Short mmCIF file of C-alpha atoms in Angstrom, two decimals:
data_model
loop_
_atom_site.label_atom_id
_atom_site.label_comp_id
_atom_site.label_asym_id
_atom_site.label_seq_id
_atom_site.Cartn_x
_atom_site.Cartn_y
_atom_site.Cartn_z
CA MET A 677 17.61 -61.85 -125.05
CA ASP A 678 18.75 -58.07 -126.51
CA GLY A 679 18.59 -56.82 -130.16
CA VAL A 680 17.94 -60.26 -131.80
CA ALA A 681 19.97 -59.45 -134.76
CA VAL A 682 23.52 -58.19 -133.09
CA ALA A 683 23.42 -60.56 -129.71
CA ASP A 684 23.09 -63.31 -132.26
CA ALA A 685 26.02 -63.31 -134.26
CA THR A 686 28.74 -65.37 -133.15
CA LEU A 687 31.11 -64.49 -135.50
CA ARG A 688 30.79 -62.29 -138.36
CA TYR A 689 33.78 -61.54 -140.98
CA ALA A 690 33.28 -59.55 -144.31
CA GLN A 691 35.86 -59.51 -147.09
CA VAL A 692 38.24 -60.57 -145.17
CA SER A 693 42.34 -61.25 -145.93
CA VAL A 694 44.65 -62.42 -143.23
CA GLY A 695 48.32 -63.55 -142.82
CA TYR A 696 51.47 -62.38 -141.55
CA HIS A 697 53.68 -59.53 -142.07
CA GLY A 698 51.78 -58.05 -144.26
CA THR A 699 51.40 -60.79 -146.47
CA PRO A 700 47.53 -62.32 -147.05
CA VAL A 701 47.81 -66.20 -146.53
CA LEU A 702 43.98 -65.85 -147.20
CA THR A 703 41.75 -63.71 -148.82
CA ASP A 704 37.89 -63.40 -149.68
CA VAL A 705 36.64 -64.68 -146.39
CA ASN A 706 32.83 -64.53 -145.49
CA LEU A 707 31.46 -65.83 -142.70
CA ASP A 708 28.11 -65.43 -140.29
CA LEU A 709 27.67 -67.84 -137.60
CA THR A 710 24.85 -68.11 -134.87
CA PRO A 711 24.66 -69.80 -132.02
CA GLY A 712 24.69 -73.97 -132.50
CA GLN A 713 26.04 -73.33 -135.86
CA ARG A 714 28.65 -76.48 -137.12
CA LEU A 715 31.17 -75.17 -139.48
CA ALA A 716 33.94 -77.07 -140.91
CA LEU A 717 37.06 -75.71 -142.15
CA ILE A 718 38.23 -77.89 -145.75
CA GLY A 719 40.76 -77.75 -147.74
CA PRO A 720 44.61 -78.62 -148.58
CA ASN A 721 47.34 -78.35 -146.47
CA GLY A 722 48.54 -74.93 -146.18
CA ALA A 723 45.14 -73.63 -147.59
CA GLY A 724 45.36 -71.54 -144.60
CA LYS A 725 42.89 -73.74 -141.85
CA SER A 726 45.09 -73.25 -138.96
CA THR A 727 45.50 -69.20 -139.81
CA LEU A 728 41.92 -68.66 -140.21
CA ILE A 729 41.42 -70.42 -136.71
CA LYS A 730 43.98 -68.40 -135.08
CA SER A 731 42.38 -64.66 -136.93
CA ILE A 732 39.61 -65.68 -135.06
CA LEU A 733 41.20 -65.50 -131.41
CA GLY A 734 43.44 -62.06 -132.47
CA LEU A 735 47.09 -64.63 -133.30
CA VAL A 736 47.10 -64.00 -136.42
CA PRO A 737 45.93 -59.97 -137.42
CA VAL A 738 43.07 -59.38 -139.66
CA LEU A 739 45.13 -57.16 -142.65
CA ALA A 740 41.64 -55.97 -144.61
CA GLY A 741 37.96 -56.68 -144.43
CA THR A 742 35.38 -56.14 -141.04
CA SER A 743 35.92 -59.11 -138.58
CA THR A 744 33.66 -58.79 -135.36
CA VAL A 745 33.46 -62.01 -132.77
CA LEU A 746 31.00 -62.31 -130.36
CA GLY A 747 30.16 -58.53 -131.05
CA ARG A 748 33.83 -57.57 -130.26
CA THR A 749 37.28 -57.84 -131.61
CA PRO A 750 38.57 -60.64 -131.95
CA SER A 751 41.47 -60.63 -129.51
CA GLN A 752 38.96 -58.90 -126.61
CA ALA A 753 36.31 -62.07 -127.20
CA ARG A 754 39.55 -64.44 -126.45
CA ALA A 755 37.83 -65.09 -122.78
CA LEU A 756 34.68 -66.41 -124.59
CA ILE A 757 36.54 -68.76 -127.01
CA GLY A 758 37.59 -72.55 -126.69
CA TYR A 759 40.88 -73.68 -128.45
CA VAL A 760 42.11 -77.02 -128.69
CA PRO A 761 45.00 -77.42 -130.58
CA GLN A 762 46.89 -80.01 -132.68
CA THR A 763 48.36 -82.37 -130.28
CA ASP A 764 51.62 -82.77 -131.92
CA SER A 765 51.98 -79.05 -131.05
CA LEU A 766 52.25 -79.82 -127.58
CA ASP A 767 55.21 -81.37 -125.27
CA ALA A 768 54.23 -85.22 -124.63
CA ASP A 769 57.12 -85.20 -122.69
CA PHE A 770 55.71 -82.16 -120.32
CA PRO A 771 55.29 -83.93 -116.53
CA VAL A 772 51.56 -83.01 -116.15
CA THR A 773 48.42 -84.83 -115.42
CA ALA A 774 45.08 -85.33 -117.51
CA GLY A 775 43.20 -83.76 -115.21
CA GLN A 776 46.19 -80.92 -114.53
CA VAL A 777 45.62 -79.89 -118.45
CA VAL A 778 42.22 -79.68 -117.66
CA MET A 779 42.18 -77.21 -115.20
CA MET A 780 44.39 -74.79 -117.40
CA GLY A 781 40.65 -74.38 -119.17
CA ARG A 782 39.78 -73.17 -115.93
CA TYR A 783 43.52 -70.23 -115.36
CA ARG A 784 41.39 -67.45 -117.19
CA ARG A 785 38.91 -67.85 -114.80
CA ILE A 786 41.09 -68.38 -111.59
CA GLY A 787 43.83 -66.15 -112.41
CA TRP A 788 47.70 -66.03 -112.04
CA TRP A 789 48.22 -67.53 -108.45
CA ARG A 790 44.75 -67.58 -106.37
CA PRO A 791 44.16 -71.29 -105.40
CA THR A 792 42.30 -73.88 -107.23
CA ARG A 793 38.34 -73.96 -105.80
CA SER A 794 36.32 -76.93 -105.16
CA ALA A 795 33.79 -75.46 -108.08
CA ASP A 796 37.16 -75.55 -110.41
CA ARG A 797 37.98 -78.54 -109.73
CA ARG A 798 34.12 -79.58 -109.83
CA ARG A 799 33.92 -78.25 -114.18
CA VAL A 800 37.34 -80.48 -114.32
CA HIS A 801 35.86 -83.63 -113.25
CA GLU A 802 32.62 -83.26 -115.40
CA ALA A 803 34.87 -82.21 -117.86
CA LEU A 804 36.80 -85.29 -118.30
CA ASP A 805 33.65 -87.66 -117.62
CA ARG A 806 31.69 -86.02 -120.41
CA LEU A 807 34.72 -87.74 -122.64
CA GLY A 808 34.66 -90.33 -120.46
CA LEU A 809 38.36 -89.65 -119.36
CA ALA A 810 37.24 -89.95 -115.36
CA ASP A 811 39.13 -92.36 -114.53
CA HIS A 812 42.37 -90.78 -116.38
CA ALA A 813 42.79 -87.47 -114.23
CA ARG A 814 45.92 -88.46 -112.57
CA THR A 815 47.40 -90.29 -115.71
CA HIS A 816 50.72 -88.77 -116.82
CA PHE A 817 48.92 -87.02 -120.06
CA GLY A 818 52.17 -88.44 -122.13
CA VAL A 819 51.22 -92.15 -121.56
CA LEU A 820 47.91 -91.62 -122.92
CA SER A 821 46.88 -92.75 -126.42
CA GLY A 822 46.61 -89.98 -129.51
CA GLY A 823 42.68 -90.18 -128.96
CA GLN A 824 42.96 -89.94 -125.13
CA ARG A 825 45.01 -86.76 -125.67
CA GLN A 826 42.63 -85.19 -128.37
CA ARG A 827 39.72 -85.72 -125.70
CA VAL A 828 41.40 -84.38 -122.85
CA LEU A 829 42.52 -81.09 -124.69
CA LEU A 830 38.57 -80.79 -125.52
CA ALA A 831 37.76 -81.25 -121.84
CA ARG A 832 40.24 -78.62 -121.33
CA ALA A 833 38.64 -76.35 -123.80
CA ILE A 834 34.78 -77.51 -121.94
CA ALA A 835 36.21 -76.80 -118.53
CA ALA A 836 36.79 -73.05 -119.83
CA GLU A 837 32.75 -73.05 -121.05
CA PRO A 838 32.84 -71.55 -123.96
CA ARG A 839 30.84 -69.72 -126.40
CA LEU A 840 32.73 -70.61 -129.56
CA LEU A 841 34.73 -73.38 -129.57
CA LEU A 842 37.32 -73.53 -132.43
CA LEU A 843 38.96 -76.82 -133.08
CA ASP A 844 42.27 -77.40 -135.45
CA GLU A 845 42.22 -80.96 -136.88
CA PRO A 846 40.64 -82.72 -133.76
CA PHE A 847 40.24 -86.10 -135.48
CA ASN A 848 43.68 -86.50 -136.94
CA GLY A 849 45.47 -89.52 -135.21
CA VAL A 850 42.63 -90.73 -133.28
CA ASP A 851 40.96 -94.51 -132.99
CA ALA A 852 37.24 -94.62 -133.55
CA VAL A 853 36.50 -95.04 -130.04
CA SER A 854 37.90 -91.47 -129.61
CA GLN A 855 36.09 -90.12 -132.41
CA GLU A 856 32.97 -91.14 -131.64
CA ALA A 857 33.19 -89.96 -128.33
CA ILE A 858 34.27 -86.39 -129.16
CA LEU A 859 31.61 -86.23 -132.02
CA SER A 860 28.88 -86.48 -129.68
CA VAL A 861 30.13 -84.18 -127.21
CA LEU A 862 30.11 -81.97 -130.25
CA ARG A 863 26.49 -82.38 -131.21
CA ASP A 864 25.59 -81.84 -127.55
CA LEU A 865 27.72 -78.31 -127.32
CA SER A 866 25.76 -77.43 -130.49
CA ALA A 867 22.62 -78.52 -129.31
CA VAL A 868 22.91 -75.95 -126.35
CA GLY A 869 24.12 -72.96 -128.68
CA THR A 870 27.54 -73.50 -128.15
CA THR A 871 29.10 -72.60 -131.90
CA LEU A 872 31.73 -74.79 -133.51
CA VAL A 873 34.75 -74.21 -135.72
CA LEU A 874 36.54 -76.72 -136.82
CA SER A 875 39.63 -77.48 -139.39
CA THR A 876 39.83 -81.08 -140.84
CA HIS A 877 41.35 -83.03 -143.69
CA ASP A 878 38.03 -85.61 -143.27
CA LEU A 879 35.43 -84.85 -145.78
CA THR A 880 33.01 -87.92 -144.28
CA VAL A 881 33.31 -86.41 -140.94
CA ALA A 882 32.76 -82.90 -141.93
CA ARG A 883 29.69 -84.17 -144.03
CA GLU A 884 28.56 -86.03 -141.10
CA LEU A 885 29.36 -83.37 -138.28
CA ALA A 886 29.16 -80.05 -139.41
CA ASP A 887 26.16 -77.54 -140.96
CA THR A 888 27.96 -74.99 -142.99
CA VAL A 889 31.41 -76.18 -144.73
CA CYS A 890 34.21 -73.89 -146.00
CA VAL A 891 35.84 -74.50 -149.02
CA LEU A 892 39.42 -72.97 -148.70
CA ASN A 893 42.70 -72.67 -150.41
CA GLY A 894 44.43 -69.27 -150.65
CA ARG A 895 40.87 -67.79 -150.16
CA GLN A 896 37.34 -68.67 -150.03
CA TRP A 897 36.08 -71.23 -152.23
CA ALA A 898 32.85 -71.71 -151.71
CA VAL A 899 30.78 -71.73 -147.58
CA GLY A 900 27.33 -73.26 -147.60
CA PRO A 901 25.59 -76.34 -146.56
CA PRO A 902 27.41 -79.66 -147.20
CA ASP A 903 25.08 -80.37 -150.23
CA GLU A 904 25.92 -77.42 -151.98
CA THR A 905 30.08 -77.15 -151.03
CA VAL A 906 31.54 -80.60 -150.85
CA THR A 907 31.02 -81.28 -154.60
CA ALA A 908 33.19 -82.55 -156.90
CA ASP A 909 33.43 -79.58 -158.60
CA THR A 910 34.46 -77.13 -155.93
CA LEU A 911 36.47 -79.49 -154.49
CA ARG A 912 38.21 -80.30 -158.32
CA ARG A 913 38.54 -76.54 -158.32
CA ALA A 914 40.09 -75.33 -154.56
CA TYR A 915 42.20 -78.65 -154.39
CA GLY A 916 43.51 -78.52 -158.06
CA GLY A 917 41.56 -81.40 -159.69
CA HIS A 918 42.03 -84.15 -157.50
CA ALA A 919 38.55 -84.52 -156.64
CA ILE A 920 36.30 -87.36 -158.25
CA GLU A 921 32.71 -88.03 -157.67
CA LEU A 922 31.50 -91.56 -157.03
CA ARG A 923 28.67 -93.07 -158.58
CA ASP A 924 26.63 -93.17 -155.25
CA GLY A 925 26.92 -89.05 -155.07
CA ARG A 926 29.65 -88.89 -152.65
CA THR A 927 32.64 -87.24 -153.30
CA VAL A 928 36.88 -88.60 -152.45
CA LEU A 929 40.08 -86.99 -152.88
CA VAL A 930 42.77 -88.93 -154.78
CA GLU A 931 46.27 -88.11 -155.09
CA PRO A 932 47.42 -87.34 -158.17
CA MET B 1367 80.19 -84.54 -89.52
CA ILE B 1368 78.43 -80.83 -88.09
CA GLU B 1369 81.85 -79.55 -86.23
CA PRO B 1370 83.50 -78.45 -89.07
CA PHE B 1371 80.42 -75.93 -89.65
CA THR B 1372 80.63 -73.86 -86.71
CA VAL B 1373 83.65 -73.01 -87.87
CA PRO B 1374 82.22 -69.23 -88.89
CA PHE B 1375 83.55 -68.98 -92.51
CA MET B 1376 82.07 -72.69 -92.89
CA GLY B 1377 78.85 -72.05 -91.64
CA ARG B 1378 78.37 -68.87 -94.02
CA ALA B 1379 79.21 -71.07 -96.72
CA LEU B 1380 76.73 -73.69 -95.76
CA ALA B 1381 74.16 -70.76 -95.41
CA GLU B 1382 74.59 -69.50 -98.70
CA LEU B 1383 74.43 -72.50 -100.25
CA ALA B 1384 71.05 -73.58 -98.50
CA LEU B 1385 69.42 -70.38 -99.83
CA LEU B 1386 71.04 -71.15 -103.52
CA ALA B 1387 69.87 -74.37 -103.27
CA LEU B 1388 66.24 -73.13 -102.19
CA ILE B 1389 65.87 -71.38 -105.62
CA CYS B 1390 67.80 -73.78 -107.98
CA GLY B 1391 65.36 -76.32 -107.14
CA PRO B 1392 61.96 -74.63 -108.05
CA VAL B 1393 63.97 -72.57 -111.05
CA SER B 1394 65.73 -75.95 -112.64
CA VAL B 1395 62.69 -77.31 -113.63
CA PHE B 1396 61.66 -74.40 -115.06
CA VAL B 1397 64.92 -74.59 -117.38
CA PHE B 1398 64.59 -78.02 -117.94
CA ALA B 1399 60.65 -77.89 -118.80
CA ARG B 1400 61.77 -75.23 -121.09
CA ARG B 1401 64.88 -76.67 -122.11
CA LEU B 1402 66.74 -73.64 -121.52
CA SER B 1403 70.28 -75.13 -121.11
CA PHE B 1404 71.51 -72.76 -123.91
CA VAL B 1405 70.15 -69.51 -122.23
CA SER B 1406 71.87 -70.40 -118.91
CA ASP B 1407 74.91 -71.52 -120.95
CA ALA B 1408 74.67 -67.73 -123.06
CA LEU B 1409 74.22 -66.02 -119.58
CA THR B 1410 77.45 -67.21 -117.89
CA HIS B 1411 78.97 -66.04 -120.90
CA THR B 1412 77.67 -62.90 -120.52
CA VAL B 1413 77.55 -62.32 -116.97
CA PHE B 1414 81.34 -62.87 -116.62
CA PRO B 1415 82.44 -59.24 -118.35
CA GLY B 1416 79.57 -57.78 -116.51
CA VAL B 1417 81.05 -58.42 -112.62
CA VAL B 1418 84.45 -57.90 -114.21
CA ILE B 1419 83.56 -54.29 -115.55
CA GLY B 1420 81.66 -53.91 -112.13
CA PHE B 1421 84.29 -55.33 -110.04
CA LEU B 1422 87.06 -52.70 -112.18
CA ALA B 1423 84.31 -49.84 -111.18
CA GLY B 1424 82.91 -50.73 -107.90
CA GLY B 1425 85.51 -53.37 -105.98
CA ILE B 1426 83.84 -56.53 -104.46
CA GLU B 1427 80.16 -54.68 -104.20
CA GLY B 1428 80.12 -53.93 -107.73
CA ILE B 1429 80.20 -57.20 -108.76
CA VAL B 1430 76.67 -57.75 -107.91
CA VAL B 1431 75.47 -54.54 -109.94
CA GLY B 1432 76.93 -55.56 -113.24
CA ALA B 1433 76.28 -58.97 -112.95
CA LEU B 1434 72.66 -57.57 -112.39
CA VAL B 1435 72.94 -55.16 -115.47
CA ALA B 1436 74.40 -57.95 -117.92
CA GLY B 1437 72.08 -60.77 -116.97
CA ILE B 1438 69.00 -58.61 -117.39
CA LEU B 1439 70.16 -57.20 -120.51
CA THR B 1440 71.17 -60.78 -121.91
CA ALA B 1441 67.44 -61.96 -121.20
CA VAL B 1442 65.93 -58.97 -123.10
CA VAL B 1443 68.36 -59.83 -125.98
CA LEU B 1444 67.77 -63.41 -126.07
CA THR B 1445 63.94 -63.08 -125.64
CA LEU B 1446 64.18 -61.18 -128.96
CA PHE B 1447 66.26 -63.49 -130.65
CA SER B 1448 64.45 -66.16 -129.94
CA ARG B 1449 60.86 -64.54 -130.80
CA GLY B 1450 62.56 -63.78 -134.29
CA GLY B 1451 63.84 -66.88 -134.65
CA ALA B 1452 67.58 -66.31 -135.25
CA LEU B 1453 68.70 -68.12 -131.92
CA SER B 1454 68.69 -71.16 -134.45
CA ASP B 1455 72.12 -69.64 -136.13
CA ASP B 1456 74.50 -71.54 -133.76
CA ALA B 1457 77.77 -70.12 -135.39
CA SER B 1458 77.03 -66.53 -134.79
CA THR B 1459 75.39 -66.55 -131.45
CA ALA B 1460 78.35 -69.25 -130.50
CA VAL B 1461 80.79 -65.83 -131.55
CA VAL B 1462 78.91 -63.31 -130.18
CA LEU B 1463 79.49 -64.95 -126.69
CA THR B 1464 82.82 -66.44 -127.12
CA ALA B 1465 83.24 -62.39 -127.66
CA MET B 1466 81.73 -61.17 -124.64
CA PHE B 1467 83.21 -63.70 -122.61
CA SER B 1468 86.96 -62.41 -124.36
CA ILE B 1469 85.96 -58.75 -123.54
CA GLY B 1470 85.62 -60.05 -119.62
CA VAL B 1471 89.46 -61.79 -119.99
CA VAL B 1472 90.66 -59.13 -122.19
CA LEU B 1473 89.37 -56.47 -119.04
CA VAL B 1474 90.26 -58.34 -116.38
CA SER B 1475 93.97 -59.50 -117.59
CA ARG B 1476 95.09 -55.33 -117.63
CA ARG B 1477 95.11 -56.04 -113.64
CA SER B 1478 98.11 -57.53 -111.72
CA SER B 1479 96.14 -60.03 -109.39
CA TYR B 1480 94.71 -61.75 -112.78
CA THR B 1481 95.26 -64.89 -112.24
CA SER B 1482 93.70 -64.89 -108.65
CA ASP B 1483 90.72 -62.28 -109.96
CA LEU B 1484 89.66 -65.02 -112.81
CA THR B 1485 89.72 -68.07 -110.81
CA SER B 1486 86.98 -66.29 -108.13
CA PHE B 1487 85.13 -64.85 -111.36
CA LEU B 1488 84.87 -68.59 -112.84
CA PHE B 1489 84.70 -70.67 -109.72
CA GLY B 1490 83.27 -68.28 -106.83
CA ARG B 1491 84.87 -68.11 -103.69
CA ILE B 1492 82.24 -69.58 -101.62
CA LEU B 1493 84.70 -70.05 -98.26
CA THR B 1494 85.53 -65.96 -98.70
CA VAL B 1495 81.02 -65.25 -98.59
CA THR B 1496 80.34 -62.34 -95.80
CA PRO B 1497 77.42 -61.83 -93.92
CA ARG B 1498 76.38 -59.17 -96.00
CA GLN B 1499 76.83 -61.40 -99.39
CA ILE B 1500 74.54 -63.77 -97.49
CA ALA B 1501 71.16 -61.11 -97.05
CA GLU B 1502 72.00 -60.25 -100.53
CA THR B 1503 71.16 -63.46 -101.65
CA ALA B 1504 68.54 -64.08 -99.32
CA VAL B 1505 66.71 -60.53 -100.79
CA LEU B 1506 67.74 -61.79 -104.50
CA ALA B 1507 65.85 -65.64 -103.36
CA VAL B 1508 62.87 -63.59 -102.29
CA VAL B 1509 62.11 -61.80 -105.19
CA ILE B 1510 62.93 -64.95 -107.47
CA LEU B 1511 60.49 -67.00 -105.58
CA GLY B 1512 58.11 -64.33 -105.17
CA LEU B 1513 58.18 -63.70 -109.47
CA LEU B 1514 58.20 -67.68 -109.53
CA LEU B 1515 54.93 -67.90 -107.00
CA ILE B 1516 53.15 -65.40 -109.16
CA SER B 1517 53.76 -66.69 -112.53
CA ALA B 1518 54.57 -70.13 -111.65
CA ARG B 1519 50.34 -71.08 -113.53
CA ALA B 1520 51.50 -69.15 -116.60
CA LEU B 1521 54.66 -70.41 -117.06
CA ILE B 1522 53.72 -74.32 -116.76
CA PHE B 1523 50.19 -73.56 -119.18
CA ARG B 1524 53.16 -71.53 -121.87
CA THR B 1525 55.63 -74.28 -121.52
CA PHE B 1526 53.05 -77.52 -122.23
CA ASP B 1527 50.94 -75.37 -124.50
CA PRO B 1528 52.59 -72.20 -126.57
CA ALA B 1529 49.17 -72.07 -128.46
CA GLY B 1530 46.96 -72.65 -126.22
CA ALA B 1531 48.35 -69.99 -123.63
CA ALA B 1532 48.54 -67.42 -126.12
CA ALA B 1533 44.41 -68.85 -127.37
CA ALA B 1534 43.51 -68.37 -123.86
CA GLY B 1535 45.00 -64.83 -123.00
CA PHE B 1536 48.32 -65.15 -121.62
CA ARG B 1537 51.02 -62.86 -123.62
CA THR B 1538 53.69 -65.82 -123.91
CA ALA B 1539 56.38 -63.33 -125.36
CA TRP B 1540 56.42 -61.94 -121.56
CA LEU B 1541 56.38 -64.98 -119.55
CA ASP B 1542 59.41 -65.64 -121.89
CA LEU B 1543 61.30 -62.31 -120.64
CA LEU B 1544 60.14 -63.05 -117.26
CA LEU B 1545 61.54 -66.57 -116.85
CA ASN B 1546 64.84 -65.60 -118.98
CA ILE B 1547 65.21 -62.77 -116.32
CA ILE B 1548 64.62 -65.43 -113.32
CA VAL B 1549 67.17 -67.29 -114.74
CA ALA B 1550 69.42 -64.23 -115.01
CA LEU B 1551 68.71 -63.05 -111.43
CA VAL B 1552 69.49 -66.89 -109.55
CA VAL B 1553 72.77 -66.43 -111.69
CA VAL B 1554 73.30 -63.18 -110.12
CA ALA B 1555 72.25 -64.54 -106.84
CA ALA B 1556 75.00 -67.58 -107.08
CA VAL B 1557 77.58 -65.45 -109.16
CA ARG B 1558 79.81 -64.71 -106.28
CA ALA B 1559 79.54 -68.42 -103.98
CA VAL B 1560 79.97 -70.38 -107.15
CA GLY B 1561 81.18 -68.22 -109.83
CA THR B 1562 79.93 -67.99 -113.47
CA ILE B 1563 80.65 -71.54 -114.78
CA LEU B 1564 79.58 -73.46 -112.19
CA VAL B 1565 76.48 -71.91 -111.71
CA VAL B 1566 75.27 -73.40 -115.11
CA ALA B 1567 75.11 -77.05 -112.85
CA LEU B 1568 72.97 -75.76 -110.38
CA LEU B 1569 70.51 -74.16 -112.90
CA ILE B 1570 70.03 -77.49 -115.24
CA VAL B 1571 71.33 -80.65 -112.52
CA PRO B 1572 68.95 -80.73 -109.59
CA ALA B 1573 65.75 -80.82 -112.15
CA ALA B 1574 67.20 -82.98 -114.20
CA THR B 1575 68.03 -85.72 -111.77
CA ALA B 1576 65.11 -85.05 -109.46
CA ARG B 1577 63.28 -85.96 -112.90
CA MET B 1578 64.29 -89.08 -112.62
CA LEU B 1579 62.92 -90.07 -109.29
CA THR B 1580 59.26 -88.40 -110.11
CA THR B 1581 57.21 -86.79 -112.56
CA ARG B 1582 55.21 -84.27 -110.34
CA LEU B 1583 56.57 -80.37 -110.65
CA SER B 1584 56.14 -79.56 -107.47
CA LEU B 1585 58.10 -82.45 -105.93
CA MET B 1586 60.69 -81.87 -109.21
CA ALA B 1587 61.29 -78.75 -107.27
CA MET B 1588 61.55 -80.09 -103.89
CA ILE B 1589 63.57 -82.94 -104.50
CA GLY B 1590 65.92 -80.94 -106.11
CA THR B 1591 66.24 -78.21 -103.67
CA GLY B 1592 67.01 -81.47 -101.00
CA LEU B 1593 69.76 -82.82 -103.67
CA THR B 1594 71.48 -79.63 -103.93
CA LEU B 1595 71.45 -79.23 -99.82
CA VAL B 1596 72.55 -82.66 -99.53
CA ALA B 1597 75.32 -81.50 -102.51
CA ALA B 1598 76.40 -78.68 -100.59
CA TYR B 1599 77.01 -80.26 -96.94
CA GLY B 1600 78.63 -83.12 -98.42
CA GLY B 1601 80.99 -81.17 -100.83
CA LEU B 1602 81.76 -78.63 -98.39
CA LEU B 1603 82.43 -81.58 -95.82
CA ALA B 1604 84.78 -83.08 -98.47
CA SER B 1605 86.56 -80.42 -99.09
CA TRP B 1606 87.30 -79.45 -95.31
CA THR B 1607 88.51 -82.79 -94.73
CA ALA B 1608 90.70 -83.46 -97.89
CA SER B 1609 92.61 -79.77 -96.75
CA VAL B 1610 92.25 -80.39 -93.34
CA ASP B 1611 93.16 -84.06 -92.33
CA TYR B 1612 94.69 -84.99 -95.66
CA GLY B 1613 97.07 -81.49 -96.84
CA ILE B 1614 94.75 -82.02 -100.54
CA SER B 1615 93.80 -78.63 -101.63
CA LEU B 1616 89.86 -79.37 -102.80
CA THR B 1617 87.86 -76.17 -104.26
CA SER B 1618 84.84 -75.98 -102.13
CA ALA B 1619 82.22 -75.17 -104.92
CA SER B 1620 83.75 -77.64 -107.84
CA ALA B 1621 82.90 -80.27 -104.94
CA VAL B 1622 79.38 -79.44 -104.40
CA VAL B 1623 78.82 -79.37 -108.20
CA LEU B 1624 80.92 -82.66 -108.54
CA LEU B 1625 78.59 -84.27 -106.02
CA LEU B 1626 75.72 -82.86 -107.92
CA VAL B 1627 76.34 -84.37 -110.45
CA LEU B 1628 77.19 -88.11 -109.05
CA ALA B 1629 73.55 -88.04 -108.00
CA TYR B 1630 72.61 -87.62 -111.46
CA LEU B 1631 74.49 -90.45 -112.83
CA LEU B 1632 73.93 -92.48 -110.12
CA LEU B 1633 70.33 -91.81 -110.31
CA LEU B 1634 70.48 -92.52 -114.19
CA PRO B 1635 69.79 -96.17 -114.31
CA LEU B 1636 66.43 -95.55 -112.65
CA GLY B 1637 65.40 -92.53 -114.85
CA ALA B 1638 66.31 -94.91 -118.00
CA LEU B 1639 63.80 -97.80 -116.31
CA ARG B 1640 60.77 -95.36 -115.66
CA ALA B 1641 61.01 -94.14 -119.35
CA ARG B 1642 61.11 -98.12 -120.06
CA ARG B 1643 57.65 -98.41 -118.08
CA ASN B 1644 56.33 -95.60 -119.71
CA HIS B 1645 56.67 -96.13 -122.69
CA GLY B 1646 54.92 -99.84 -121.61
CA ARG B 1647 52.26 -98.02 -121.12
CA ILE B 1648 51.78 -96.42 -123.79
CA ALA B 1649 52.17 -99.68 -125.66
CA SER B 1650 49.17 -100.98 -123.30
CA ASN B 1651 47.17 -97.41 -124.14
CA ALA B 1652 47.51 -98.25 -127.57
CA ARG B 1653 46.51 -101.88 -127.21
CA ARG B 1654 43.12 -100.83 -125.62
CA SER B 1655 42.49 -98.64 -128.85
CA PRO B 1656 43.22 -101.08 -131.79
CA HIS B 1657 41.72 -98.86 -134.42
CA GLU B 1658 44.53 -95.78 -133.33
CA LEU B 1659 45.60 -94.37 -136.34
CA VAL B 1660 49.24 -92.79 -135.69
CA GLY B 1661 48.92 -89.20 -137.11
#
């Protein structure tokens, strides 16, 4: 390890604004993530969670502030970042098998037309196996359940061996078995130094998995340990009055 | 069954269609998967005036150049339009396409051989294909298959998961342009043999039919090519038999396309059956996970 302070920063956002066509969607973002850190982005629909994730990939421009990802600009860091999109953004009718989807995680390494090698196939098998889907390698992606599809997409991201893993709503429409499988793999990845950034609606999951929570809605309202950020006060301010505190100290969101 | 093809013009027609079958199988798979039927349709409207202008400027040999320029131009414009979200405006797009088509008709109608020229541009002249045309089609086929071979992996990724492909560093705008250009090149390759109208069938029907038999992309491409080959042979034979033995005039290219569509219709029930079976598998997967929440 050389130059500990610099090498240790996985992601550094200082006073960052991100948005489309010069119009900011999200402002005042300050993040400082180290290897193995687990960040949950929470906030209501349209808060800018997906936009922030896409800005880390360099797919949405940073309009103001400074941003470094793994010591370089977001688009330069792309090869080292894994990305798990929302399953409903995919074409489920598309004729590919689960194994082929996971192999897509290797495409960057393989290149445009070189044939896949046994090392690639081994990685694909390992990734599927970790998520309990080794038997489904030849199953058509479209016939898998929502939770299984989500696990395939996580396997694809793992197969790329990323240092930073971004997940957009990984628990949406996911059954309990899949959620447990995903949570356990994410904890293992974090333990070996992979930094995690995930957006979620589920405050319980956020608290259970993340060591840092970032509350967003148009701007960054709070960032820090779950106990300090997932509070009735912060949530009420960020969500606009729909949070209540339970007697046992937990906070839940209620619709108006 | 082989005898008609010993007549030189029939043999050349079959060779030309075989080359087209070779490229239409794989290309139609991407047209089908990316739902680019509209792009193919648009190309036939815009390539037509290109063909007419090419013909007026340089005779038969000018057709390919005219088609090529119009095709590439259309591919670029369509890529820009679809990225700007302008393609959702059906009415204005339709107006532009119809206008392009009309320009072609106006230009060709100024000639004395108006009717026969128009017919050959719209429906092709498969029976008068020259060895030179076959050679040109072969060159285009090599270019098209080469481009596909290089980009297939990236195109598949982009088609299945645009956000994931972009995140993995693939430039989706360039991939979209590349595929539109590949489709344009197929139209250019096929335009003299089957005309601007019937080429749409070659770009859509092979994969749509093959999809009912398999869910594997590579197999879809091969079956698509195979089906087109069979339709080419059957269609040419039918039009030969109709005119030689029965004195009925049956346009060869139309016979080929009709056979292709017939194969599609015959296999439709099989496709429906397959879809039902897949549905059953989704249901049984869901049963295995009782806590499934549909998001």
